[in-house]
PDB file of C-alpha atoms and ligand atoms in Angstrom:
ATOM      1  CA  MET J  20       0.140  -0.106  -0.134  1.00 30.00           C
ATOM      2  CA  PHE J  21       0.660   3.257  -0.454  1.00 34.00           C
ATOM      3  CA  LEU J  22       1.072   6.360   1.487  1.00 33.00           C
ATOM      4  CA  PRO J  23      -1.343   8.959   0.038  1.00 34.00           C
ATOM      5  CA  ASN J  24       0.432  11.772   1.858  1.00 35.00           C
ATOM      6  CA  LEU J  25       3.244  10.461  -0.208  1.00 36.00           C
ATOM      7  CA  CYS J  26       1.400  10.618  -3.216  1.00 36.00           C
ATOM      8  CA  SER J  27       0.441  14.753  -3.220  1.00 44.00           C
ATOM      9  CA  PHE J  28       3.896  15.750  -2.778  1.00 56.00           C
ATOM     10  CA  HIS J  29       5.646  15.819  -5.622  1.00 63.00           C
ATOM     11  CA  HIS J  30       9.630  15.750  -6.867  1.00 64.00           C
ATOM     12  CA  ILE J  31      11.202  17.394  -9.426  1.00 68.00           C
ATOM     13  CA  LEU J  32      14.901  15.552  -8.954  1.00 66.00           C
ATOM     14  CA  MET J  33      18.023  16.776 -10.382  1.00 68.00           C
ATOM     15  CA  LEU J  34      21.780  14.505  -9.877  1.00 67.00           C
ATOM     16  CA  SER J  35      25.221  15.046 -10.313  1.00 68.00           C
ATOM     17  CA  VAL J  36      27.602  12.904  -9.109  1.00 67.00           C
ATOM     18  CA  PHE J  37      31.209  13.778  -8.630  1.00 64.00           C
ATOM     19  CA  THR J  38      33.803  10.627  -7.333  1.00 62.00           C
ATOM     20  CA  GLY J  39      37.373  10.135  -6.394  1.00 60.00           C
ATOM     21  CA  ALA J  40      36.498   6.885  -8.326  1.00 57.00           C
ATOM     22  CA  ALA J  41      40.723   5.854  -6.603  1.00 61.00           C
ATOM     23  CA  ASN J  42      39.768   6.225  -2.978  1.00 66.00           C
ATOM     24  CA  GLY J  43      36.230   6.014  -3.073  1.00 76.00           C
ATOM     25  CA  TYR J  44      35.199   9.453  -1.780  1.00 84.00           C
ATOM     26  CA  TYR J  45      31.568  10.649  -3.735  1.00 87.00           C
ATOM     27  CA  ASN J  46      30.857  14.039  -3.973  1.00 90.00           C
ATOM     28  CA  SER J  47      26.827  14.949  -5.174  1.00 93.00           C
ATOM     29  CA  HIS J  48      24.116  17.202  -5.421  1.00 93.00           C
ATOM     30  CA  TRP J  49      20.669  16.825  -5.328  1.00 94.00           C
ATOM     31  CA  SER J  50      18.454  19.493  -6.702  1.00 95.00           C
ATOM     32  CA  GLN J  51      14.765  19.457  -5.281  1.00 96.00           C
ATOM     33  CA  CYS J  52      11.758  21.002  -6.623  1.00 96.00           C
ATOM     34  CA  ILE J  53       8.562  20.212  -4.124  1.00 96.00           C
ATOM     35  CA  TYR J  54       5.325  22.111  -4.146  1.00 94.00           C
ATOM     36  CA  SER J  55       2.453  20.059  -3.024  1.00 91.00           C
ATOM     37  CA  SER J  56      -0.118  23.602  -4.333  1.00 89.00           C
ATOM     38  CA  SER J  57      -1.812  23.177  -7.880  1.00 84.00           C
ATOM     39  CA  ASP J  58      -0.944  26.476  -8.831  1.00 90.00           C
ATOM     40  CA  PHE J  59       3.001  26.439  -7.425  1.00 93.00           C
ATOM     41  CA  SER J  60       3.436  28.894  -5.441  1.00 94.00           C
ATOM     42  CA  ASP J  61       4.092  26.618  -2.228  1.00 95.00           C
ATOM     43  CA  MET J  62       7.652  25.823  -4.365  1.00 96.00           C
ATOM     44  CA  VAL J  63      10.375  24.720  -2.754  1.00 97.00           C
ATOM     45  CA  TYR J  64      14.076  24.523  -4.275  1.00 97.00           C
ATOM     46  CA  LEU J  65      16.440  23.125  -2.155  1.00 97.00           C
ATOM     47  CA  ILE J  66      19.511  22.398  -3.141  1.00 97.00           C
ATOM     48  CA  ASP J  67      21.865  18.801  -1.003  1.00 97.00           C
ATOM     49  CA  TYR J  68      25.164  19.459  -1.012  1.00 96.00           C
ATOM     50  CA  TYR J  69      26.722  16.026   0.119  1.00 95.00           C
ATOM     51  CA  PHE J  70      30.206  15.090   0.953  1.00 92.00           C
ATOM     52  CA  ASN J  71      29.489  10.932   1.486  1.00 89.00           C
ATOM     53  CA  LYS J  72      26.425  10.677   3.076  1.00 87.00           C
ATOM     54  CA  TYR J  73      26.170  13.612   4.686  1.00 94.00           C
ATOM     55  CA  VAL J  74      25.202  16.654   3.307  1.00 97.00           C
ATOM     56  CA  TYR J  75      28.183  18.938   4.967  1.00 97.00           C
ATOM     57  CA  VAL J  76      25.649  22.578   3.090  1.00 97.00           C
ATOM     58  CA  GLN J  77      22.048  23.337   1.931  1.00 98.00           C
ATOM     59  CA  TYR J  78      20.502  25.984   0.250  1.00 98.00           C
ATOM     60  CA  ASN J  79      16.692  26.185   0.423  1.00 98.00           C
ATOM     61  CA  SER J  80      14.808  29.052  -1.978  1.00 97.00           C
ATOM     62  CA  THR J  81      12.809  29.921   1.426  1.00 97.00           C
ATOM     63  CA  VAL J  82      15.473  31.026   3.375  1.00 97.00           C
ATOM     64  CA  GLY J  83      17.193  32.336   0.009  1.00 96.00           C
ATOM     65  CA  LYS J  84      20.410  31.765   1.461  1.00 97.00           C
ATOM     66  CA  PHE J  85      23.240  28.575   1.692  1.00 98.00           C
ATOM     67  CA  VAL J  86      23.658  26.952   5.265  1.00 98.00           C
ATOM     68  CA  GLY J  87      26.536  24.543   6.345  1.00 98.00           C
ATOM     69  CA  PHE J  88      26.232  21.692   8.528  1.00 97.00           C
ATOM     70  CA  SER J  89      30.094  21.143   8.822  1.00 96.00           C
ATOM     71  CA  GLU J  90      33.960  23.226   9.282  1.00 96.00           C
ATOM     72  CA  PHE J  91      33.880  23.137   5.989  1.00 95.00           C
ATOM     73  CA  GLY J  92      29.726  23.667   5.176  1.00 97.00           C
ATOM     74  CA  VAL J  93      29.429  26.733   6.775  1.00 97.00           C
ATOM     75  CA  LYS J  94      32.634  27.608   5.322  1.00 97.00           C
ATOM     76  CA  THR J  95      31.170  26.952   2.028  1.00 96.00           C
ATOM     77  CA  ALA J  96      27.819  28.738   3.081  1.00 97.00           C
ATOM     78  CA  GLU J  97      29.908  31.782   3.786  1.00 97.00           C
ATOM     79  CA  TYR J  98      31.852  31.918   0.972  1.00 97.00           C
ATOM     80  CA  TRP J  99      29.006  31.290  -1.383  1.00 97.00           C
ATOM     81  CA  ASN J 100      26.821  33.963   0.194  1.00 97.00           C
ATOM     82  CA  LYS J 101      29.030  36.275  -0.844  1.00 97.00           C
ATOM     83  CA  ASN J 102      27.829  36.158  -4.226  1.00 96.00           C
ATOM     84  CA  PRO J 103      24.919  37.760  -4.646  1.00 96.00           C
ATOM     85  CA  GLU J 104      24.905  37.561  -8.589  1.00 96.00           C
ATOM     86  CA  PHE J 105      25.061  33.400  -7.726  1.00 96.00           C
ATOM     87  CA  LEU J 106      21.878  34.214  -4.719  1.00 97.00           C
ATOM     88  CA  GLN J 107      19.783  35.893  -7.066  1.00 96.00           C
ATOM     89  CA  GLN J 108      20.460  32.997 -10.244  1.00 96.00           C
ATOM     90  CA  LEU J 109      18.868  30.291  -7.641  1.00 97.00           C
ATOM     91  CA  LYS J 110      16.294  32.787  -6.515  1.00 96.00           C
ATOM     92  CA  ALA J 111      14.608  33.046  -9.914  1.00 96.00           C
ATOM     93  CA  ASP J 112      15.804  29.159 -10.487  1.00 96.00           C
ATOM     94  CA  VAL J 113      12.708  28.907  -8.355  1.00 97.00           C
ATOM     95  CA  ASP J 114      10.226  30.276 -11.508  1.00 96.00           C
ATOM     96  CA  ARG J 115      12.572  29.447 -13.777  1.00 96.00           C
ATOM     97  CA  VAL J 116      13.566  25.816 -13.314  1.00 95.00           C
ATOM     98  CA  CYS J 117      11.388  24.266 -10.323  1.00 96.00           C
ATOM     99  CA  ARG J 118       7.868  26.462 -12.150  1.00 96.00           C
ATOM    100  CA  HIS J 119       8.340  26.037 -15.592  1.00 96.00           C
ATOM    101  CA  ASN J 120       9.333  21.790 -15.414  1.00 94.00           C
ATOM    102  CA  ALA J 121       6.580  21.786 -12.861  1.00 94.00           C
ATOM    103  CA  GLU J 122       4.063  23.254 -15.460  1.00 93.00           C
ATOM    104  CA  LEU J 123       4.938  20.805 -17.907  1.00 92.00           C
ATOM    105  CA  TYR J 124       4.739  17.184 -15.768  1.00 88.00           C
ATOM    106  CA  LYS J 125       0.755  19.259 -15.246  1.00 86.00           C
ATOM    107  CA  THR J 126      -0.327  19.337 -18.895  1.00 85.00           C
ATOM    108  CA  ALA J 127       2.056  16.011 -19.282  1.00 83.00           C
ATOM    109  CA  ILE J 128       0.530  14.423 -16.813  1.00 78.00           C
ATOM    110  CA  HIS J 129      -1.207  15.337 -13.823  1.00 74.00           C
ATOM    111  CA  ASP J 130      -4.247  17.314 -16.266  1.00 77.00           C
ATOM    112  CA  LYS J 131      -5.064  13.834 -17.846  1.00 85.00           C
ATOM    113  CA  ALA J 132      -7.325  12.063 -17.207  1.00 91.00           C
ATOM    114  CA  VAL J 133      -7.969   7.982 -18.003  1.00 94.00           C
ATOM    115  CA  ALA J 134     -11.683   7.130 -17.667  1.00 95.00           C
ATOM    116  CA  PRO J 135     -12.256   3.571 -15.609  1.00 97.00           C
ATOM    117  CA  VAL J 136     -12.832   0.217 -17.134  1.00 97.00           C
ATOM    118  CA  VAL J 137     -15.877  -1.150 -14.723  1.00 97.00           C
ATOM    119  CA  LYS J 138     -17.047  -4.115 -14.503  1.00 96.00           C
ATOM    120  CA  LEU J 139     -20.188  -6.227 -12.583  1.00 96.00           C
ATOM    121  CA  SER J 140     -19.468  -9.406 -10.539  1.00 94.00           C
ATOM    122  CA  LEU J 141     -22.320 -11.311  -8.653  1.00 93.00           C
ATOM    123  CA  VAL J 142     -19.965 -12.401  -4.874  1.00 91.00           C
ATOM    124  CA  LYS J 143     -22.447 -14.614  -4.070  1.00 90.00           C
ATOM    125  CA  ARG J 144     -26.196 -15.442  -5.169  1.00 88.00           C
ATOM    126  CA  GLY J 145     -29.359 -14.539  -3.082  1.00 83.00           C
ATOM    127  CA  ASP J 146     -33.117 -15.799  -3.340  1.00 80.00           C
ATOM    128  CA  SER J 147     -36.480 -14.355  -2.026  1.00 79.00           C
ATOM    129  CA  ARG J 148     -34.854 -14.703   1.249  1.00 85.00           C
ATOM    130  CA  HIS J 149     -31.027 -15.017   1.646  1.00 87.00           C
ATOM    131  CA  PRO J 150     -29.485 -11.513   0.182  1.00 89.00           C
ATOM    132  CA  SER J 151     -27.288 -11.116  -2.828  1.00 89.00           C
ATOM    133  CA  LEU J 152     -23.653  -9.641  -3.395  1.00 91.00           C
ATOM    134  CA  LEU J 153     -22.953  -7.834  -5.321  1.00 93.00           C
ATOM    135  CA  MET J 154     -19.580  -6.355  -6.740  1.00 95.00           C
ATOM    136  CA  CYS J 155     -18.658  -3.078  -8.580  1.00 95.00           C
ATOM    137  CA  SER J 156     -15.096  -2.889  -9.788  1.00 96.00           C
ATOM    138  CA  ALA J 157     -13.846   0.343 -11.601  1.00 96.00           C
ATOM    139  CA  TYR J 158      -9.938  -0.531 -12.373  1.00 97.00           C
ATOM    140  CA  ASP J 159      -7.358   1.431 -14.344  1.00 96.00           C
ATOM    141  CA  PHE J 160      -7.615   5.259 -13.890  1.00 95.00           C
ATOM    142  CA  TYR J 161      -6.811   8.426 -12.994  1.00 92.00           C
ATOM    143  CA  PRO J 162      -6.851  11.020 -11.414  1.00 90.00           C
ATOM    144  CA  GLU J 163      -8.129   8.845  -8.115  1.00 92.00           C
ATOM    145  CA  LYS J 164     -11.630  11.149  -7.796  1.00 93.00           C
ATOM    146  CA  ILE J 165     -14.149   9.248  -9.250  1.00 95.00           C
ATOM    147  CA  LYS J 166     -17.787   8.312  -7.148  1.00 95.00           C
ATOM    148  CA  VAL J 167     -19.546   5.082  -7.280  1.00 95.00           C
ATOM    149  CA  SER J 168     -23.131   4.314  -6.623  1.00 95.00           C
ATOM    150  CA  TRP J 169     -26.083   1.723  -7.166  1.00 95.00           C
ATOM    151  CA  LEU J 170     -29.271   2.061  -8.733  1.00 94.00           C
ATOM    152  CA  ARG J 171     -32.357   0.307  -8.227  1.00 92.00           C
ATOM    153  CA  ASP J 172     -34.698   0.681 -10.638  1.00 93.00           C
ATOM    154  CA  GLY J 173     -32.743   4.291 -10.732  1.00 92.00           C
ATOM    155  CA  VAL J 174     -32.929   5.709  -7.189  1.00 92.00           C
ATOM    156  CA  VAL J 175     -29.683   5.899  -5.766  1.00 94.00           C
ATOM    157  CA  VAL J 176     -29.174   3.186  -2.965  1.00 91.00           C
ATOM    158  CA  THR J 177     -27.464   4.117   0.553  1.00 85.00           C
ATOM    159  CA  SER J 178     -27.762   1.233   2.891  1.00 84.00           C
ATOM    160  CA  ASP J 179     -25.529  -1.752   2.109  1.00 84.00           C
ATOM    161  CA  VAL J 180     -22.947  -0.668   0.312  1.00 85.00           C
ATOM    162  CA  THR J 181     -20.063  -0.807   1.197  1.00 84.00           C
ATOM    163  CA  SER J 182     -16.871   0.038  -0.361  1.00 84.00           C
ATOM    164  CA  THR J 183     -12.867  -0.148  -0.527  1.00 85.00           C
ATOM    165  CA  GLU J 184     -10.567   2.574  -0.544  1.00 83.00           C
ATOM    166  CA  LYS J 185      -9.219   3.648  -3.552  1.00 88.00           C
ATOM    167  CA  MET J 186      -5.950   1.452  -3.780  1.00 90.00           C
ATOM    168  CA  PRO J 187      -3.080   2.821  -6.393  1.00 91.00           C
ATOM    169  CA  ASN J 188      -2.330   0.025  -8.235  1.00 91.00           C
ATOM    170  CA  GLY J 189       1.720   2.045  -8.370  1.00 89.00           C
ATOM    171  CA  ASP J 190       1.615   2.223 -11.864  1.00 89.00           C
ATOM    172  CA  TRP J 191      -0.380   5.577 -11.681  1.00 87.00           C
ATOM    173  CA  TYR J 192      -4.036   4.250 -11.934  1.00 94.00           C
ATOM    174  CA  TYR J 193      -6.008   3.827  -9.653  1.00 96.00           C
ATOM    175  CA  GLN J 194      -8.968   0.334  -8.745  1.00 96.00           C
ATOM    176  CA  ILE J 195     -12.020   0.678  -5.874  1.00 96.00           C
ATOM    177  CA  HIS J 196     -14.561  -2.288  -5.702  1.00 96.00           C
ATOM    178  CA  THR J 197     -17.716  -1.059  -4.618  1.00 94.00           C
ATOM    179  CA  GLU J 198     -20.222  -3.549  -3.079  1.00 93.00           C
ATOM    180  CA  LEU J 199     -24.433  -3.978  -2.674  1.00 93.00           C
ATOM    181  CA  GLU J 200     -25.777  -6.660  -0.535  1.00 92.00           C
ATOM    182  CA  TYR J 201     -29.685  -6.835  -1.668  1.00 89.00           C
ATOM    183  CA  ILE J 202     -32.676  -9.171  -1.995  1.00 87.00           C
ATOM    184  CA  PRO J 203     -33.456  -9.740  -5.450  1.00 85.00           C
ATOM    185  CA  LYS J 204     -36.861  -9.213  -6.286  1.00 85.00           C
ATOM    186  CA  ALA J 205     -38.708 -10.112 -10.157  1.00 84.00           C
ATOM    187  CA  GLY J 206     -38.342  -7.860 -12.813  1.00 87.00           C
ATOM    188  CA  GLU J 207     -36.428  -4.957 -10.743  1.00 90.00           C
ATOM    189  CA  LYS J 208     -33.199  -3.400 -12.615  1.00 93.00           C
ATOM    190  CA  ILE J 209     -29.684  -3.313 -10.729  1.00 93.00           C
ATOM    191  CA  SER J 210     -27.281  -0.763 -12.554  1.00 95.00           C
ATOM    192  CA  CYS J 211     -24.025   0.798 -11.432  1.00 96.00           C
ATOM    193  CA  MET J 212     -23.067   4.310 -11.812  1.00 96.00           C
ATOM    194  CA  VAL J 213     -19.553   5.769 -12.044  1.00 96.00           C
ATOM    195  CA  GLU J 214     -18.383   9.460 -12.276  1.00 96.00           C
ATOM    196  CA  HIS J 215     -15.247  10.334 -13.637  1.00 96.00           C
ATOM    197  CA  ALA J 216     -13.274  13.226 -14.878  1.00 92.00           C
ATOM    198  CA  GLY J 217     -12.876  10.002 -17.588  1.00 93.00           C
ATOM    199  CA  PHE J 218     -15.726  10.160 -19.397  1.00 95.00           C
ATOM    200  CA  GLU J 219     -18.170  12.526 -20.625  1.00 92.00           C
ATOM    201  CA  LYS J 220     -21.059  11.618 -18.753  1.00 94.00           C
ATOM    202  CA  PRO J 221     -22.564   9.325 -14.786  1.00 96.00           C
ATOM    203  CA  MET J 222     -21.567   6.261 -16.508  1.00 96.00           C
ATOM    204  CA  ILE J 223     -24.677   3.597 -15.688  1.00 97.00           C
ATOM    205  CA  TYR J 224     -24.022  -0.477 -15.916  1.00 97.00           C
ATOM    206  CA  ASP J 225     -27.072  -2.440 -15.949  1.00 95.00           C
ATOM    207  CA  TRP J 226     -26.902  -6.353 -14.207  1.00 93.00           C
ATOM    208  CA  ASN J 227     -27.557  -9.085 -16.364  1.00 87.00           C
ATOM    209  CA  PRO J 228     -28.622 -11.352 -13.861  1.00 79.00           C
ATOM    210  CA  PRO J 229     -27.261 -15.264 -14.616  1.00 74.00           C
ATOM    211  CA  LEU J 230     -31.008 -17.190 -15.183  1.00 69.00           C
ATOM    212  CA  PRO J 231     -30.749 -19.831 -11.641  1.00 64.00           C
ATOM    213  CA  GLU J 232     -29.914 -22.619 -11.706  1.00 62.00           C
ATOM    214  CA  PHE J 233     -32.026 -25.807 -12.444  1.00 63.00           C
ATOM    215  CA  GLU J 234     -32.637 -27.291  -8.961  1.00 64.00           C
ATOM    216  CA  TRP J 235     -33.792 -31.157  -8.873  1.00 66.00           C
ATOM    217  CA  ASN J 236     -36.048 -31.632  -5.612  1.00 71.00           C
ATOM    218  CA  THR J 237     -38.167 -34.444  -3.594  1.00 73.00           C
ATOM    219  CA  PRO J 238     -42.092 -32.139  -5.503  1.00 76.00           C
ATOM    220  CA  LEU J 239     -40.963 -31.822  -9.339  1.00 78.00           C
ATOM    221  CA  LEU J 240     -39.079 -35.743  -8.694  1.00 81.00           C
ATOM    222  CA  PHE J 241     -42.462 -36.872  -7.885  1.00 82.00           C
ATOM    223  CA  THR J 242     -43.678 -35.042 -10.980  1.00 84.00           C
ATOM    224  CA  ALA J 243     -41.291 -37.320 -13.332  1.00 84.00           C
ATOM    225  CA  GLY J 244     -42.166 -40.291 -11.700  1.00 86.00           C
ATOM    226  CA  VAL J 245     -45.437 -40.164 -12.356  1.00 88.00           C
ATOM    227  CA  ALA J 246     -44.985 -38.847 -15.453  1.00 89.00           C
ATOM    228  CA  ALA J 247     -42.370 -41.598 -17.003  1.00 89.00           C
ATOM    229  CA  LEU J 248     -45.382 -44.219 -15.452  1.00 91.00           C
ATOM    230  CA  MET J 249     -47.981 -42.823 -17.065  1.00 92.00           C
ATOM    231  CA  LEU J 250     -46.543 -42.681 -20.399  1.00 92.00           C
ATOM    232  CA  GLY J 251     -45.190 -46.585 -19.362  1.00 90.00           C
ATOM    233  CA  ILE J 252     -48.715 -47.670 -18.932  1.00 91.00           C
ATOM    234  CA  ILE J 253     -50.263 -45.281 -22.830  1.00 91.00           C
ATOM    235  CA  ILE J 254     -47.092 -47.183 -23.861  1.00 91.00           C
ATOM    236  CA  ALA J 255     -48.669 -51.184 -22.679  1.00 90.00           C
ATOM    237  CA  ALA J 256     -51.618 -50.606 -23.434  1.00 90.00           C
ATOM    238  CA  ALA J 257     -51.328 -49.790 -26.914  1.00 89.00           C
ATOM    239  CA  GLY J 258     -49.478 -52.331 -27.065  1.00 89.00           C
ATOM    240  CA  PHE J 259     -52.123 -55.531 -25.512  1.00 88.00           C
ATOM    241  CA  ILE J 260     -54.278 -53.621 -27.641  1.00 90.00           C
ATOM    242  CA  TYR J 261     -52.753 -53.760 -30.396  1.00 88.00           C
ATOM    243  CA  TYR J 262     -51.950 -57.434 -30.211  1.00 87.00           C
ATOM    244  CA  LYS J 263     -55.351 -57.962 -28.878  1.00 86.00           C
ATOM    245  CA  SER J 264     -56.694 -56.973 -32.217  1.00 84.00           C
ATOM    246  CA  LYS J 265     -54.045 -58.544 -35.141  1.00 77.00           C
TER     247      LYS J 265
HETATM  248  C1  NAG O   9      13.152  24.912   3.628  1.00 78.58           C
HETATM  249  O1  NAG O   9      12.979  26.526   4.681  1.00 78.58           O
HETATM  250  C2  NAG O   9      11.265  26.448   5.206  1.00 78.58           C
HETATM  251  C3  NAG O   9      12.331  27.883   5.928  1.00 78.58           C
HETATM  252  O2  NAG O   9      12.947  28.045   6.651  1.00 78.58           O
HETATM  253  C4  NAG O   9      11.164  25.280   5.656  1.00 78.58           C
HETATM  254  O3  NAG O   9      10.492  26.244   6.428  1.00 78.58           O
HETATM  255  C5  NAG O   9      11.607  24.100   5.232  1.00 78.58           C
HETATM  256  O4  NAG O   9      10.435  23.178   5.552  1.00 78.58           O
HETATM  257  C6  NAG O   9      12.823  24.386   4.590  1.00 78.58           C
HETATM  258  N1  NAG O   9      12.425  22.968   3.260  1.00 78.58           N
HETATM  259  C7  NAG O   9      13.012  22.404   3.484  1.00 78.58           C
HETATM  260  C8  NAG O   9      12.951  20.609   2.341  1.00 78.58           C
HETATM  261  O5  NAG O   9      14.129  21.576   4.557  1.00 78.58           O
END
């Protein structure tokens, strides 16, 4: 399972690594654009400078300058903070790099909608006394927002409906499953209604109940037995009459 809070935070990462291959030291920096609002008003440009696993100096656009975390980091921060052009450049990068790229991601991915594939299935068969359990499953939709409801002869059912959370597939798509427990009535129409940005209007999927299973029961067996016996008597009588008339 995903942590939903994690999904709502977006990162644009840029990485560069310098390696002292001979002695195995790693100097790297990670540049991140971090935001969660759709208008990018909370955009933060963050650059972490690592020596091996440790951040020794960091730039945070909200702070607007470098902060050092080791002796060397503090000296580096002091040195870079004395360069107003460099700081100006980084401040401008919040728009030039972060907001610009976030806008591209937004139009390429976030604003797109993919409609779900909807399937109705029978979980438990009921009769006039025992409830039936139906499931309406919506697969592979994006974005996450969706509304699934049950209709009984066109009227929205509110009770005896249970629904799973919207579940991320892990590939940007989501799925959801909703169950309806009900006592079937002859001639009524059960439908599942799905509303999603990928559809132009609410889509209604009617449930086509499978034919009831044929069962041999005692009265039916008795009737069939009597019918077979009658047929036997008629044939025997016909045969007897035929024999006599010869
Ligand atoms: C950047 O700085 C602001 C202000 O100090 C702080 O609230 C925020 O958490 C910092 N961001 C990161 C990712 O460290």
